[in-house]
Every structure is written in structure tokens, then in C-alpha cells.
Tab-separated table of C-alpha atoms in Angstrom:
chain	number	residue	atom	x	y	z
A	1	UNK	CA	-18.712	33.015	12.323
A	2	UNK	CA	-16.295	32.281	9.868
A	3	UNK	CA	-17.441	29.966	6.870
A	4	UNK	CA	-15.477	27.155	5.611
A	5	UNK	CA	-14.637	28.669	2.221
A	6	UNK	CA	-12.946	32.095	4.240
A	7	UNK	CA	-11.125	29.372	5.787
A	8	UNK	CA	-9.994	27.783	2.480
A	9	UNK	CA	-9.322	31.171	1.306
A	10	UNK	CA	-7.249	32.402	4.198
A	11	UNK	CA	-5.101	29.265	4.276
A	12	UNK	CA	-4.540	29.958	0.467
A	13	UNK	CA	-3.331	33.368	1.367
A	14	UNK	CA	-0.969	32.357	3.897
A	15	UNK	CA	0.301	29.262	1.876
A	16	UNK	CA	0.831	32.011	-1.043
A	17	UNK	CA	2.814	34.559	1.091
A	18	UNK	CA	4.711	31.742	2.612
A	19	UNK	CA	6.084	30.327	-0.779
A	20	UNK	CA	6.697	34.017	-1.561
A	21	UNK	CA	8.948	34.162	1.525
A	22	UNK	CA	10.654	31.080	1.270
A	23	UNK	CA	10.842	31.661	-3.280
A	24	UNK	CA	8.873	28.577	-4.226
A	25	UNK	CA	8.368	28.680	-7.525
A	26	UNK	CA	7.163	25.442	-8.579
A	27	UNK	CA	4.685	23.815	-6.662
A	28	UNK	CA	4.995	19.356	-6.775
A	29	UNK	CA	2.310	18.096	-9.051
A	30	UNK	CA	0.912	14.756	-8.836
A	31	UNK	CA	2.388	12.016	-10.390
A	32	UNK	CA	5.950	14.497	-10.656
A	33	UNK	CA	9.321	12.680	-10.256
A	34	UNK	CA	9.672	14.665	-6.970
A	35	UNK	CA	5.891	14.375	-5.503
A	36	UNK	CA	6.251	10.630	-6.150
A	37	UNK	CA	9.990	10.497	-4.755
A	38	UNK	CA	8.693	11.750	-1.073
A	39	UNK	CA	5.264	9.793	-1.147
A	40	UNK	CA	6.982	7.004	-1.540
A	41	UNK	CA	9.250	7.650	1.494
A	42	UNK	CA	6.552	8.723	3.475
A	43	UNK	CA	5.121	5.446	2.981
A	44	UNK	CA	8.391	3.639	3.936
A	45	UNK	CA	8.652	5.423	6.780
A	46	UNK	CA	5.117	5.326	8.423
A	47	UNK	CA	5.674	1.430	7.590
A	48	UNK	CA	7.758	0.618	10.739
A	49	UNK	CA	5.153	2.810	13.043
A	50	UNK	CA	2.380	1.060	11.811
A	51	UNK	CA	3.612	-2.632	12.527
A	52	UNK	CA	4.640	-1.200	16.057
A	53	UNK	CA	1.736	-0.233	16.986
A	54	UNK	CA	-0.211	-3.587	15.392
A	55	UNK	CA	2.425	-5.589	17.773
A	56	UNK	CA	1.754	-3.441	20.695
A	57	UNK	CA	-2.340	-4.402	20.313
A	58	UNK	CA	-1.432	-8.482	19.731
A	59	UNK	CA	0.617	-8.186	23.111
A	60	UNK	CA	-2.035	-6.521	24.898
A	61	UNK	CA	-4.581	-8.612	23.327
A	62	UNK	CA	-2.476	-11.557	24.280
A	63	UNK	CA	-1.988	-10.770	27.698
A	64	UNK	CA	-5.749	-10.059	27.867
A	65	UNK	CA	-6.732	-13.600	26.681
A	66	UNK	CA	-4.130	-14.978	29.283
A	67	UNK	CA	-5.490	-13.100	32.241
A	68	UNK	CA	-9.168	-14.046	31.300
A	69	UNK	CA	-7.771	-17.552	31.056
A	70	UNK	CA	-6.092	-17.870	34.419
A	71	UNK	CA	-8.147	-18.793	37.171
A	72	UNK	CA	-7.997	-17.247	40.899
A	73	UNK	CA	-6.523	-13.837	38.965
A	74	UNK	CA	-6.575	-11.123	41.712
A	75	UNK	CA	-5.593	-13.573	44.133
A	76	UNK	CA	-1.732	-14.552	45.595
């Protein structure tokens, strides 16, 4: 059974040899121009998903309170 820290260590490896492949030299720090740069457009662009999906429960909560509010529902 594999422990968590050969895990940790493995996935080091691998994230080592990978930036060896691909020449990384610098790795973002945080609080570095670029590290901020992307968080912030991360955060811009999980905005719009997250206020989809809020909507999406409202409607379905709405439509909920409607149906429990109708009376004879099930029937024509």
C-alpha cells in the first residue's frame, strides 16, 4: 500500500521531469505579477459558471414552490 508521502513524492518527480521536458525554469510564486495575472482570470472566469448554476437552483426551486402550491397537481 502506497503511503501518502510516496504519493507526494512521486507527483514531485513527475512534475520535475515534466518541467524538464517542457524547459520551465521558473516556477510562479505567490503574490508574482504572473501568478496574480492568471488567479485573477481564473476568478473572472469561474464568475459566470457560478451565477449559472445559482440561477439554475432559484428556477428549480421556483418551480418547486409552484408545483407544491398548485392544487389537483397530477391531475388534467
Amino acid at each position: 500500500v502506497e503511503t501518502a508521502n510516496q504519493r507526494l513524492q512521486h507527483a514531485e518527480a513527475l512534475a520535475g521531469h515534466i518541467q524538464g521536458q517542457l524547459g520551465i525554469k521558473d516556477c510562479w510564486e505567490i503574490g508574482g505579477s504572473e501568478y496574480s495575472q492568471w488567479k485573477e482570470e481564473a476568478k473572472i472566469t469561474k464568475y459566470p459558471a457560478a451565477l449559472d448554476e445559482l440561477e439554475c437552483l432559484v428556477v428549480m426551486c421556483l418551480f418547486e414552490l409552484t408545483k407544491l402550491g398548485m392544487s389537483g397537481t397530477g391531475k388534467y
